[in-house]
Coordinates of C-alpha atoms in Angstrom, one line a residue:
Y1 CA 125.6 90.6 96.6
Y2 CA 124.0 93.4 94.6
Y3 CA 122.6 96.7 95.7
I4 CA 120.0 98.9 94.0
L5 CA 120.3 102.6 94.8
G6 CA 117.8 105.3 94.1
F7 CA 118.4 109.0 93.4
S8 CA 116.1 111.9 94.4
P9 CA 117.5 115.2 93.3
Q10 CA 117.5 118.2 95.7
N11 CA 116.1 121.5 94.3
L12 CA 114.6 119.7 91.3
K13 CA 114.4 122.1 88.3
L14 CA 111.1 121.5 86.4
D15 CA 112.6 122.2 83.0
G16 CA 112.1 118.8 81.2
S17 CA 115.8 118.7 80.3
F18 CA 118.4 116.0 80.7
H19 CA 120.6 116.1 83.8
A20 CA 123.8 114.0 83.8
L21 CA 124.7 111.7 86.6
K22 CA 128.1 110.2 87.5
V23 CA 128.2 107.0 89.5
G24 CA 131.4 105.3 90.7
F25 CA 133.3 103.7 93.5
K26 CA 135.3 105.6 96.1
T27 CA 138.1 102.9 96.1
P28 CA 140.6 103.4 93.2
S29 CA 140.4 99.9 91.7
G30 CA 136.7 99.3 92.5
A31 CA 137.8 96.1 94.3
G32 CA 136.6 93.9 91.5
L33 CA 133.1 95.5 91.6
A34 CA 130.9 96.5 88.7
V35 CA 128.5 99.4 88.3
Q36 CA 125.5 99.5 86.1
A37 CA 123.9 103.0 86.1
R38 CA 122.0 105.4 83.9
K39 CA 123.9 108.3 82.4
G40 CA 121.3 110.7 83.8
Y41 CA 117.6 111.5 84.0
Y42 CA 115.1 113.8 82.4
A43 CA 113.5 116.2 84.9
P44 CA 109.7 116.6 84.7
K45 CA 108.2 119.7 83.2
K46 CA 105.8 120.0 86.1
L47 CA 105.1 118.2 89.4
S48 CA 102.3 115.7 89.0
N49 CA 99.4 115.6 91.3
A50 CA 97.9 112.5 92.9
A51 CA 95.4 111.9 90.1
E52 CA 98.1 112.2 87.4
T53 CA 100.3 109.8 89.3
A54 CA 97.5 107.3 89.7
K55 CA 96.7 107.5 86.0
E56 CA 100.4 106.9 85.1
E57 CA 100.7 104.0 87.5
I58 CA 97.6 102.3 86.1
E59 CA 98.7 102.8 82.5
E60 CA 102.1 101.4 83.3
A61 CA 100.6 98.4 85.0
L62 CA 98.2 97.8 82.1
F63 CA 101.0 97.5 79.5
S64 CA 103.4 95.6 81.8
R65 CA 103.5 91.8 81.7
D66 CA 104.2 91.6 85.5
E67 CA 101.6 90.5 87.9
M68 CA 100.9 92.6 91.1
G69 CA 98.9 91.4 94.0
E70 CA 98.6 94.2 96.5
L71 CA 94.8 94.0 96.5
P72 CA 92.7 90.8 96.9
V73 CA 91.5 90.6 93.3
E74 CA 90.4 87.6 91.1
L75 CA 90.1 87.7 87.3
H76 CA 87.5 85.5 85.6
T77 CA 86.7 85.4 81.9
Q78 CA 83.9 84.0 79.8
Y79 CA 83.7 83.8 76.1
F80 CA 80.3 83.8 74.2
K81 CA 80.2 83.2 70.4
A82 CA 77.1 84.8 69.0
S83 CA 77.9 84.1 65.4
D84 CA 80.8 83.3 63.1
K85 CA 81.7 87.0 63.1
D86 CA 80.7 88.2 66.6
A87 CA 81.7 87.2 70.1
T88 CA 81.8 88.7 73.6
I89 CA 84.5 88.4 76.2
A90 CA 83.1 89.0 79.6
V91 CA 85.7 90.1 82.2
L92 CA 84.7 89.5 85.8
C93 CA 86.6 91.3 88.5
R94 CA 86.0 89.9 92.0
I95 CA 87.4 91.9 94.9
N96 CA 87.5 90.9 98.5
P97 CA 86.7 94.0 100.6
R98 CA 88.2 92.5 103.8
H99 CA 91.7 93.8 103.0
I100 CA 90.7 97.2 101.5
Q101 CA 91.4 100.3 103.5
F102 CA 88.5 102.7 104.0
R103 CA 88.4 106.3 105.1
K104 CA 85.7 107.3 107.5
A105 CA 83.8 110.4 106.4
E106 CA 80.4 111.6 107.3
G107 CA 79.4 108.3 108.9
R108 CA 80.4 106.3 105.7
N109 CA 83.4 104.1 104.8
E110 CA 84.8 105.6 101.6
N111 CA 87.2 104.5 98.9
V112 CA 87.3 104.8 95.1
L113 CA 88.3 101.7 93.1
T114 CA 89.6 102.2 89.5
I115 CA 89.1 99.1 87.5
L116 CA 90.7 98.9 84.0
S117 CA 90.0 95.9 81.8
A118 CA 91.8 95.5 78.5
V119 CA 92.0 93.1 75.6
F120 CA 95.1 92.3 73.6
D121 CA 95.4 90.2 70.5
R122 CA 97.3 87.0 70.3
N123 CA 100.5 88.9 69.4
G124 CA 100.2 91.2 72.4
N125 CA 98.9 94.2 70.5
F126 CA 96.5 96.4 72.4
L127 CA 92.9 96.3 71.1
S128 CA 90.6 98.0 73.6
A129 CA 90.2 99.0 77.2
I130 CA 87.3 100.0 79.4
Q131 CA 87.8 101.8 82.7
K132 CA 85.2 101.8 85.5
T133 CA 85.2 103.8 88.7
V134 CA 83.5 102.3 91.7
D135 CA 82.9 105.1 94.3
L136 CA 82.3 103.3 97.6
K137 CA 80.5 105.2 100.3
L138 CA 79.3 102.4 102.5
K139 CA 77.4 102.5 105.8
D140 CA 78.9 100.4 108.6
E141 CA 76.1 97.8 108.2
T142 CA 76.6 97.5 104.4
L143 CA 80.4 97.2 104.9
A144 CA 79.8 94.4 107.5
K145 CA 77.5 92.5 105.1
L146 CA 79.9 92.9 102.2
T147 CA 82.9 91.8 104.4
A148 CA 80.9 88.7 105.5
T149 CA 80.2 87.6 101.9
G150 CA 83.7 88.5 100.9
V151 CA 83.0 89.5 97.3
M152 CA 82.3 92.5 95.2
S153 CA 82.0 91.9 91.5
V154 CA 82.4 94.2 88.5
K155 CA 81.7 92.9 85.0
T156 CA 83.0 94.3 81.7
N157 CA 82.1 93.1 78.2
F158 CA 84.2 93.4 75.0
S159 CA 82.7 92.7 71.6
V160 CA 85.4 91.0 69.4
P161 CA 85.6 88.7 66.4
P162 CA 86.1 85.1 67.4
G163 CA 89.8 84.4 68.1
T164 CA 92.5 84.2 70.7
Y165 CA 93.0 87.1 73.1
M166 CA 94.8 88.1 76.3
V167 CA 92.9 89.9 79.0
R168 CA 94.6 92.3 81.4
L169 CA 93.0 93.6 84.6
V170 CA 94.3 96.4 86.7
V171 CA 92.6 97.5 90.0
R172 CA 93.8 100.5 92.1
D173 CA 92.2 101.9 95.2
S174 CA 92.5 105.6 96.2
E175 CA 92.9 105.2 100.0
G176 CA 95.7 102.7 100.3
Q177 CA 97.0 103.5 96.8
L178 CA 97.4 99.7 96.4
M179 CA 97.2 98.0 93.0
S180 CA 96.8 94.6 91.5
A181 CA 97.4 93.6 87.9
L182 CA 96.5 90.2 86.5

C-alpha cells in the first residue's frame, strides 16, 4: 500500500519564502515503513485569481507529456508542403458539446473555451503556440442543433519548414474548469 498526503497551510503568509516541513511516523521504529516527502514549500507572494490559475494550469498542461481527457476533444493534423522551404501544419480541434457544462445567463448558454495549439521540434523543443478563445453564448435552439451534430471545430495553422514535429493541444473550459491535453 502507499498513501499520498497533501498539505494546506493554515494562516498562509504571502511572503514568497521557504517554509520547512517535517514528516514522520508516530511509531518509534516506523514499523518497516518509508517516507518520501519534500523538505518544505515556497509560499506564494500573492493569492492567484481564477484567470491566473487557469493560465498556469494551461501552461503546465502544454509542457507536460501527460494526456488528460476531462473534455471530449479530438486532435487531427494535416501537413501541406508548399515548397522545399515552406510547409503548413493544420491543427484541427474537434469538441463534442454534449458533455460541456454551460451557465444559463440572459437566455443564453454560456461558456468560454481556451484552445492552445503548440508545435515542438523532433527533440521536444518548443517552437510556437497559438491560443484561441471561443466565447460561447448560444441560444437553446443553437445548442440543441450543435448537440445533435456532436461537433464544434477550431482550426489553427502553423507555418514551418518541412520536417518532423510534435503537436500539443490543450483545451480548457471556464464553467466546469475541465481540461484536455493531447
